[in-house]
Short mmCIF file of C-alpha atoms in Angstrom, two decimals:
data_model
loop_
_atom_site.label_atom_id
_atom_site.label_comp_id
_atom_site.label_asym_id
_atom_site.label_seq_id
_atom_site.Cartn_x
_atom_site.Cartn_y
_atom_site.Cartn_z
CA UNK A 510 -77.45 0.91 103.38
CA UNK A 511 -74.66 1.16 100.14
CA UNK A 512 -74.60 -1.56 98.21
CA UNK A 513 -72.02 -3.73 99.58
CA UNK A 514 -73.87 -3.61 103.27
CA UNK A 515 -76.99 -4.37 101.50
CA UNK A 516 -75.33 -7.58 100.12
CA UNK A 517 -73.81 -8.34 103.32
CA UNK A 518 -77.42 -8.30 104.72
CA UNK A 519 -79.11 -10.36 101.68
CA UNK A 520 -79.24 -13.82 102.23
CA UNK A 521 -80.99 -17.19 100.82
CA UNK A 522 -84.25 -17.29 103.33
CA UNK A 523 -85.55 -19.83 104.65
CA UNK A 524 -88.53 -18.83 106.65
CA UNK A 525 -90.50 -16.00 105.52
CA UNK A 526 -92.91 -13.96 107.83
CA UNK A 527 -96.47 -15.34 106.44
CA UNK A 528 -97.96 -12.20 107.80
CA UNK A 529 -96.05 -9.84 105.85
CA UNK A 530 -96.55 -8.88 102.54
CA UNK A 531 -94.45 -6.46 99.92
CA UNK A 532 -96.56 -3.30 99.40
CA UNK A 533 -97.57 -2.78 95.29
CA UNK A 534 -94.88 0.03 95.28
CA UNK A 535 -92.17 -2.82 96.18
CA UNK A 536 -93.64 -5.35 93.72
CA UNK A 537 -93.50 -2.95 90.78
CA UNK A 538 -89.86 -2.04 91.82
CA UNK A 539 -89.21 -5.68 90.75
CA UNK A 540 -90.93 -5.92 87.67
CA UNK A 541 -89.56 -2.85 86.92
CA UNK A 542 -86.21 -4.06 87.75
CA UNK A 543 -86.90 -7.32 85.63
CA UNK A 544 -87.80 -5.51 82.59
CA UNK A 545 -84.97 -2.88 82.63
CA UNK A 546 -82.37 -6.01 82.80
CA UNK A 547 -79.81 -6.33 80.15
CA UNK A 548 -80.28 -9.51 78.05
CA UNK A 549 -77.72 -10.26 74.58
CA UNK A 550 -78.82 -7.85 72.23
CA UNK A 551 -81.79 -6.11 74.08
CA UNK A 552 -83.68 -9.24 72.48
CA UNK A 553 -85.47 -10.02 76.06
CA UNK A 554 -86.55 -13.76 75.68
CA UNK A 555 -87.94 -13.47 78.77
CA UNK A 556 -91.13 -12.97 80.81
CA UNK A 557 -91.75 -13.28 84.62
CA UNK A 558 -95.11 -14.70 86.11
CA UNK A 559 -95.92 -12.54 89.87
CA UNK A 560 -98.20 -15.03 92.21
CA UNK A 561 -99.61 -13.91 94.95
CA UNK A 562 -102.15 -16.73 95.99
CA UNK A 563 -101.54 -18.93 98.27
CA UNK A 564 -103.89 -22.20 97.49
CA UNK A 565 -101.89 -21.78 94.13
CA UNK A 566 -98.55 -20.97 96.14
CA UNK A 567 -98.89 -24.20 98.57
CA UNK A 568 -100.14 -26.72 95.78
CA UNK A 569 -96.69 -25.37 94.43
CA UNK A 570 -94.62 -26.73 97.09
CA UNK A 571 -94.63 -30.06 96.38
CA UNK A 572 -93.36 -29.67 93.15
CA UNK A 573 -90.59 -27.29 94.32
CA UNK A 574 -88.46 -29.88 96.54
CA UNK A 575 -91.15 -29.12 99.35
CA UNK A 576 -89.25 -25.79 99.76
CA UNK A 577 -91.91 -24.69 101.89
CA UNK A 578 -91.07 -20.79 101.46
CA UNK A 579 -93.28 -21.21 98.38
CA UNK A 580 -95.95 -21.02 100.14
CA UNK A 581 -94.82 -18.50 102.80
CA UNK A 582 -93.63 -15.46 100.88
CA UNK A 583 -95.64 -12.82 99.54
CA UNK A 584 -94.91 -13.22 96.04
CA UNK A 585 -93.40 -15.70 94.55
CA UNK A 586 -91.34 -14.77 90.93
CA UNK A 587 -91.10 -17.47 88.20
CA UNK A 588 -89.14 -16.74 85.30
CA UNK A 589 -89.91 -18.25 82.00
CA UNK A 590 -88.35 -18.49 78.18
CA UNK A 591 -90.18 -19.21 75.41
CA UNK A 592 -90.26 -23.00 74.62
CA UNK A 593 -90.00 -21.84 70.65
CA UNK A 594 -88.18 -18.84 69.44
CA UNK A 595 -88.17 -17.78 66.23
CA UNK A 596 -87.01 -15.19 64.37
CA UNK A 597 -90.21 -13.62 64.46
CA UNK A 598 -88.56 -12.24 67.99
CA UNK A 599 -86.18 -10.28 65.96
CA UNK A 600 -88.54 -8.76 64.15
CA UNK A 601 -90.51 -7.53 66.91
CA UNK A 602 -87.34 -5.98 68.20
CA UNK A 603 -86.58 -3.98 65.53
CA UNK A 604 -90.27 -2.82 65.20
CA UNK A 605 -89.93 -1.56 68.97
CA UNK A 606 -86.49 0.11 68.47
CA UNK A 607 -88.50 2.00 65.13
CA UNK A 608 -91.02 2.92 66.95
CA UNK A 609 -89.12 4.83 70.13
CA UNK A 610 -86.00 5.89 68.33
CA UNK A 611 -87.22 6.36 64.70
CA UNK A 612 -84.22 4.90 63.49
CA UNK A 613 -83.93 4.43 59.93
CA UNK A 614 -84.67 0.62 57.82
CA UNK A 615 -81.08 1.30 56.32
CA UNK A 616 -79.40 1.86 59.14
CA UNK A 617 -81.17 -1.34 61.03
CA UNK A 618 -80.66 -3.49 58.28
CA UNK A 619 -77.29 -5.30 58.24
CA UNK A 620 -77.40 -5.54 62.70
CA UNK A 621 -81.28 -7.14 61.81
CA UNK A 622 -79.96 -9.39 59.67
CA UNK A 623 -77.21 -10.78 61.57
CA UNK A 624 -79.09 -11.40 63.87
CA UNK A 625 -82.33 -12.88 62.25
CA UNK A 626 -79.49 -15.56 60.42
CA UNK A 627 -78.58 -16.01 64.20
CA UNK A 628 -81.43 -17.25 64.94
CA UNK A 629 -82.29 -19.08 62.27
CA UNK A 630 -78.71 -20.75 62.37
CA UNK A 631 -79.33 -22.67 65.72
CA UNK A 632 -81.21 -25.43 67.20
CA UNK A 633 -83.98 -25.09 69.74
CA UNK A 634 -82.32 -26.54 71.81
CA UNK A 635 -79.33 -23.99 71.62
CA UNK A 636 -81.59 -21.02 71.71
CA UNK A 637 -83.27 -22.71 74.91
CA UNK A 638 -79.46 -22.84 76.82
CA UNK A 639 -79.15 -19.06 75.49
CA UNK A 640 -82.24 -17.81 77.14
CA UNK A 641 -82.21 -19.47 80.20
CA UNK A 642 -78.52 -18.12 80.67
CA UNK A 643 -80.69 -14.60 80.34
CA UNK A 644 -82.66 -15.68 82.81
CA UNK A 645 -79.74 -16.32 85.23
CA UNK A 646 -78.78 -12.62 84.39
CA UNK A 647 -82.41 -11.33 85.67
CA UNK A 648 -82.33 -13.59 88.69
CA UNK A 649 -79.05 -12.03 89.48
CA UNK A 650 -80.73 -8.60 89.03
CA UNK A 651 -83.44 -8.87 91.11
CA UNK A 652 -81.83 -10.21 94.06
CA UNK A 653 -79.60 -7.79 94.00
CA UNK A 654 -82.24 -4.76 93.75
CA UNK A 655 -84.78 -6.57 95.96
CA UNK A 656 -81.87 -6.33 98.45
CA UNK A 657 -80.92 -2.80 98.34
CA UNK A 658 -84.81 -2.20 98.72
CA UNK A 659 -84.32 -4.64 101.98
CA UNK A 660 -86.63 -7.31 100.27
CA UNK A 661 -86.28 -10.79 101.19
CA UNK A 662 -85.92 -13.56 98.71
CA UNK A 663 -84.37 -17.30 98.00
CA UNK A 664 -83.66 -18.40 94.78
CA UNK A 665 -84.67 -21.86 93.21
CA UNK A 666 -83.68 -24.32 90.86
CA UNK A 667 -84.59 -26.85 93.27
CA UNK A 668 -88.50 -27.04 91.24
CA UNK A 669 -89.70 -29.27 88.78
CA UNK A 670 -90.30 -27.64 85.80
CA UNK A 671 -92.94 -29.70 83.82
CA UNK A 672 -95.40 -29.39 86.82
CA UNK A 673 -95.20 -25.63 87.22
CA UNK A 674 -95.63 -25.36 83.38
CA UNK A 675 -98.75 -27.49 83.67
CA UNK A 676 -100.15 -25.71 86.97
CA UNK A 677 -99.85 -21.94 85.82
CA UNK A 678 -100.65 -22.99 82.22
CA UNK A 679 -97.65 -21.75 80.70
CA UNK A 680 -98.28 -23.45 77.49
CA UNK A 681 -101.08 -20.86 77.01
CA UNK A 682 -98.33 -18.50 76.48
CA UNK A 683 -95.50 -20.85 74.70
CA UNK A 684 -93.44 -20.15 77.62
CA UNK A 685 -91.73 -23.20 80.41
CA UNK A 686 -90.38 -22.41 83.32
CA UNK A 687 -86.38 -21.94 84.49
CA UNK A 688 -86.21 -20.40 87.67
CA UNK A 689 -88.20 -19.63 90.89
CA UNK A 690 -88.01 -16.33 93.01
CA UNK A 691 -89.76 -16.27 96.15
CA UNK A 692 -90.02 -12.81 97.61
CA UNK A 693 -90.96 -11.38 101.11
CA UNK A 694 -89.74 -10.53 104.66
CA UNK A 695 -87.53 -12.97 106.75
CA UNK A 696 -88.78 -14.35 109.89
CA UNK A 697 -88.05 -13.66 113.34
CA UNK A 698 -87.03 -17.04 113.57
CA UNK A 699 -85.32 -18.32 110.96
CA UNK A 700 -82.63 -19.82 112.10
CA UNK A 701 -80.05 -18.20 109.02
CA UNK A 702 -80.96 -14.48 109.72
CA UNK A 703 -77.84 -14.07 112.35
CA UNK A 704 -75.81 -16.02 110.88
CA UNK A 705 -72.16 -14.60 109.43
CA UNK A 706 -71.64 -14.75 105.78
CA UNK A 707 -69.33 -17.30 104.73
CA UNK A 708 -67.07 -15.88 101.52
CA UNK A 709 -63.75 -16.10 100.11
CA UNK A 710 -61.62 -13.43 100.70
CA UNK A 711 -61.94 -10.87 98.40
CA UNK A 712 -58.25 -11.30 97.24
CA UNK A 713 -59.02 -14.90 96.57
CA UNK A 714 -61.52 -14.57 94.15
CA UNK A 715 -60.46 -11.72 92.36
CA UNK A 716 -57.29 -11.88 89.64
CA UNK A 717 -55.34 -8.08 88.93
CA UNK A 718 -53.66 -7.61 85.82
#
């Protein structure tokens, strides 16, 4: 399929096949996928936690609205921002984009400090909204590639945070969680699967100047 049929065919599941499970291949197409997203700056504030477990998956469910395809996908994708950034971020960027491209100190300077007085310029709270607006860019990515690699998934806001922070031990890593990805194979059954897509026209969404 292009990519246009393969978003006509991607939609929000909401039974997955319990026996059916992505191979390693497809799961590392999505981390991939999740890595190589752009974020502002190339900063990444991100990182993505991959379950595949299902005691942990179904003691999940409660705290995710009782969305119960939690428990039934294959994977299931959180994605998490740091709950304190600092500008110590910044300079792990610029020690990564030294060490692939060799570029100079001089030349790095003035972009790395703009951007460390950035940082250091806003709230937690502000640099919270800021990443989990990344977040909503990766989300965006990988529904889009897990559908043109005919991958199943339903995206979540519908969780409670706190609980899946506490559960997975996210503190452990300073990260909380902002959005929930489960990933598999739709069911036979699920009622959505035939239905038609309901859009906008095209020429009422979109504004030519």
């Amino acid at each position: 399929m292009n990519s246009i049929e393969s978003l006509q065919w991607r939609y929000a599941v909401k039974k997955f096949d319990e026996n059916k499970s992505l191979s390693a291949t497809q799961i590392n197409t999505l981390k991939e996928a999740f890595n190589l997203t752009a974020t502002s700056y190339g900063l990444q504030p991100l990182k993505m936690v991959v379950i595949k477990n299902k005691e942990l998956q179904q003691k999940l469910v409660e705290h995710s609205w009782n969305q119960v395809q939690v428990a039934q996908a294959s994977h299931v994708l959180v994605i998490c921002i740091p709950k304190s950034y600092t500008q110590k971020e910044v300079e792990n960027y610029f020690d990564l984009v030294k060490e692939i491209r060799n570029t100079p100190d001089e030349i790095l300077a003035p972009f790395k400090k703009m951007l460390t007085d950035s940082i250091a310029s806003k709230t937690q709270e502000e640099l919270s909204i800021w990443n989990k607006n990344q977040a909503y860019i990766a989300l965006g990515n990988l529904m889009t590639v897990a559908a043109n690699e005919q991958i199943d998934s339903c995206p979540m806001e519908g969780f409670v945070p706190e609980k899946y922070d506490e559960i997975l031990e996210l503190d452990k890593h300073n990260l909380t969680s902002v959005l929930v990805l489960p990933v598999g194979f739709r069911a036979v059954d699920d009622y959505m699967k035939d239905l038609k897509k309901v859009r906008k026209k095209t020429e009422e969404v979109i504004i030519e100047m």
